[in-house]
mmCIF file of C-alpha atoms in Angstrom:
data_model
loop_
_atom_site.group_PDB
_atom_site.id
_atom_site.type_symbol
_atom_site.label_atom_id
_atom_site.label_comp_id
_atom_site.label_asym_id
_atom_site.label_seq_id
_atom_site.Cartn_x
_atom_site.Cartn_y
_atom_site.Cartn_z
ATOM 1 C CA UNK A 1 157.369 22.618 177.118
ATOM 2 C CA UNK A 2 157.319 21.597 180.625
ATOM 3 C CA UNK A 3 158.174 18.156 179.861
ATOM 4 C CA UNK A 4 161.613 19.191 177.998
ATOM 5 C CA UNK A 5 162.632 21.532 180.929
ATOM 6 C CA UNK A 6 160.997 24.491 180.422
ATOM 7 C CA UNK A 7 159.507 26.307 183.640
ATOM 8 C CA UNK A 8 156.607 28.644 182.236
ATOM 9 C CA UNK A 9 154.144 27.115 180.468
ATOM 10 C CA UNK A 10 151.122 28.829 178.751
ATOM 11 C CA UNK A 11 147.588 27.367 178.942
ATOM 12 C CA UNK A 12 144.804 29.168 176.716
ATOM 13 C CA UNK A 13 141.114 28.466 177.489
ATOM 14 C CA UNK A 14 138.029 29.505 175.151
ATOM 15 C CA UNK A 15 135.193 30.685 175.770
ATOM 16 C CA UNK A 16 132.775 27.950 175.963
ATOM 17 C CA UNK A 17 135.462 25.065 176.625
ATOM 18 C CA UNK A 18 134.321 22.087 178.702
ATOM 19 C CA UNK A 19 137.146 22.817 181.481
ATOM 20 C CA UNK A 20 136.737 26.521 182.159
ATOM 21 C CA UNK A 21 139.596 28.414 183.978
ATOM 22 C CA UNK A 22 138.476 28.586 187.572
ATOM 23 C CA UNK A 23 137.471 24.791 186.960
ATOM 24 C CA UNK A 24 141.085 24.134 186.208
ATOM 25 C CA UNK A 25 142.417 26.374 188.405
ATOM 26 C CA UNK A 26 141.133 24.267 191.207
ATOM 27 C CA UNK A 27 142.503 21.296 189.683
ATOM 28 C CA UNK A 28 145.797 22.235 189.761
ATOM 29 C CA UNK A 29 145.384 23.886 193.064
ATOM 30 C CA UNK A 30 144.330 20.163 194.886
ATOM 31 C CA UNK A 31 147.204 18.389 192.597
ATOM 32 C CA UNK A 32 150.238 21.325 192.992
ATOM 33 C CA UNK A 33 152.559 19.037 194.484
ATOM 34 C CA UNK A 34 151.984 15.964 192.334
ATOM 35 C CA UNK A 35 152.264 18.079 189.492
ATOM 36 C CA UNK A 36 155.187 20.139 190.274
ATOM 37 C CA UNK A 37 153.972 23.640 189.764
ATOM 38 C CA UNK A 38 151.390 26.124 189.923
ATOM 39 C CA UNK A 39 148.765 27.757 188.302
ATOM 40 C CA UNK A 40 147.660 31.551 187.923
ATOM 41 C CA UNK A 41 144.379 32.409 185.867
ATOM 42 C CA UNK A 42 144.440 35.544 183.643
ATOM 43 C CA UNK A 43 141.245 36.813 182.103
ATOM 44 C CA UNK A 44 142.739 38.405 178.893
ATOM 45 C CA UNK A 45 139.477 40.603 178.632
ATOM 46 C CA UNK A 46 140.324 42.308 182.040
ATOM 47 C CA UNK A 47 144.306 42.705 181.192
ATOM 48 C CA UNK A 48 143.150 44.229 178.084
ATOM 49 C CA UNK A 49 140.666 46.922 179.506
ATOM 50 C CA UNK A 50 142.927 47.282 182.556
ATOM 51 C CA UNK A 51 141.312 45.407 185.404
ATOM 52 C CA UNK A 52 138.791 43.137 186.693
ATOM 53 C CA UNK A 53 135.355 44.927 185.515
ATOM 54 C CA UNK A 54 133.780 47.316 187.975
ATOM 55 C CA UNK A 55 130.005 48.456 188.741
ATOM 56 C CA UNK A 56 129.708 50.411 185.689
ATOM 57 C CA UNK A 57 131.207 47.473 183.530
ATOM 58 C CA UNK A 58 129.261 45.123 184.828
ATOM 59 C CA UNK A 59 125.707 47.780 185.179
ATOM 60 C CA UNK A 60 126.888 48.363 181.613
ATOM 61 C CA UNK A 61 126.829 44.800 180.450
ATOM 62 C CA UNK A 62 123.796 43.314 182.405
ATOM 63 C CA UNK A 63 121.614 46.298 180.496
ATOM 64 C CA UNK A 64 123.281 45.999 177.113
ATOM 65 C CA UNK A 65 122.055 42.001 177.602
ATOM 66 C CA UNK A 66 118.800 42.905 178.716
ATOM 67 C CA UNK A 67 118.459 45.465 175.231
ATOM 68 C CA UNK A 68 119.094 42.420 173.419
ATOM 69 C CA UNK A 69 117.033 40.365 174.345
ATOM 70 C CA UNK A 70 114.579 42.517 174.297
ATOM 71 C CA UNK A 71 115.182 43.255 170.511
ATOM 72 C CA UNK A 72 115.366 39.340 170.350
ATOM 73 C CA UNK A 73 112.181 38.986 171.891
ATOM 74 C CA UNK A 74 110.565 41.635 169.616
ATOM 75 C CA UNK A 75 111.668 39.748 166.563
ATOM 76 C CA UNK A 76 114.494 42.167 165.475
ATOM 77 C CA UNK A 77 117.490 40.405 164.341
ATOM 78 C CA UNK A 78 120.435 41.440 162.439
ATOM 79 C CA UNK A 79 121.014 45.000 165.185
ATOM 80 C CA UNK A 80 124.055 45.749 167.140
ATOM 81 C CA UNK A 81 123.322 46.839 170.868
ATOM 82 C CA UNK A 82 125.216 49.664 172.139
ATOM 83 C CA UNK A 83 125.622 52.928 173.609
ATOM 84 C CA UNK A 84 124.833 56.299 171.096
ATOM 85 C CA UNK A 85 124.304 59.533 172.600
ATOM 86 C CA UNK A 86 124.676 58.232 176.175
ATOM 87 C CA UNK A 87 121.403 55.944 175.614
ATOM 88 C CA UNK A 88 121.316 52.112 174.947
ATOM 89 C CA UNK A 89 120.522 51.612 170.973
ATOM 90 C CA UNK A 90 120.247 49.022 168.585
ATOM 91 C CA UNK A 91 121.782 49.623 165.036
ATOM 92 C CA UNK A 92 120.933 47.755 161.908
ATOM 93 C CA UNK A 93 124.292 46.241 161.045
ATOM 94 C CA UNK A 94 123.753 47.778 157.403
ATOM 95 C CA UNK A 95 124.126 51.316 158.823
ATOM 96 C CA UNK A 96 127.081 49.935 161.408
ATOM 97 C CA UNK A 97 129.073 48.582 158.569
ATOM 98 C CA UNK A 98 128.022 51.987 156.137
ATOM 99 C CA UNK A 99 129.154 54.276 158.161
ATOM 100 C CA UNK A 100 132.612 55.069 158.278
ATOM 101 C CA UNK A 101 133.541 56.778 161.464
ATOM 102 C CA UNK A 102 136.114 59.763 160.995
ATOM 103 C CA UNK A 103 139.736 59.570 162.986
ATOM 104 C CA UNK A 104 140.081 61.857 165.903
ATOM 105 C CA UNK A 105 143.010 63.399 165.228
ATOM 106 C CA UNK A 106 143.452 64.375 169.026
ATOM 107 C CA UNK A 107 143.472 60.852 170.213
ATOM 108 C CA UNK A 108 145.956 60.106 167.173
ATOM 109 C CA UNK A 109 148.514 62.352 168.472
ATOM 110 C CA UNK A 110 147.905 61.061 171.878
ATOM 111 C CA UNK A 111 148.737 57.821 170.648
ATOM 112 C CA UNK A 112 152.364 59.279 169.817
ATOM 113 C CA UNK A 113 153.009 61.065 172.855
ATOM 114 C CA UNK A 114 152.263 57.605 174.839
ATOM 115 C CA UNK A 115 154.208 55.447 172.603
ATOM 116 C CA UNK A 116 157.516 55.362 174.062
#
């Protein structure tokens, strides 16, 4: 796109991609001029939740990783780690995918009073 004319220019990165963005980013920070534009790095995972991830996020995460491998470690396999009742738990994935959870109809509404 840049090549025919066209200013912006998209760039998407994967997870686990041998140039990561902040790898790139630098890149294109030391060659700016040769290459005739810049570049700004957005983490779609922090535009989605609505920011860069705080102490709780990132408190959150680091023991949800921990639980893991800890279930890892204990031989338990096929679990999904996460938060029920306010307390770290693993669920068999049989009983995730089971259970059907019911709609809040409160947040459903809510939905169409924020929709503009």
């Amino acid at each position: 796109a840049y090549e025919r004319g066209k200013a912006p220019a998209l760039l998407v990165v994967a997870e686990g991609a041998r140039y990561n963005p902040a790898g790139l980013a630098r890149y294109f920070h030391r060659h700016r001029e040769r290459l005739g534009f810049d570049l700004r790095v957005t983490t779609l995972g922090h535009v989605q939740r609505g920011g860069a991830p705080g102490a709780f996020d990132r408190l959150l995460a680091t023991r949800l990783g921990a639980a893991a491998t800890a279930c890892l470690a204990r031989g338990e396999h096929g679990v999904l780690i996460g938060m029920l009742n306010n307390a770290i738990a693993a669920t068999p994935l049989a009983a995730v995918v089971a259970g059907k959870k019911p709609l809040d109809v409160s947040l459903l509404e809510l939905a169409g009073v924020l929709a503009i």
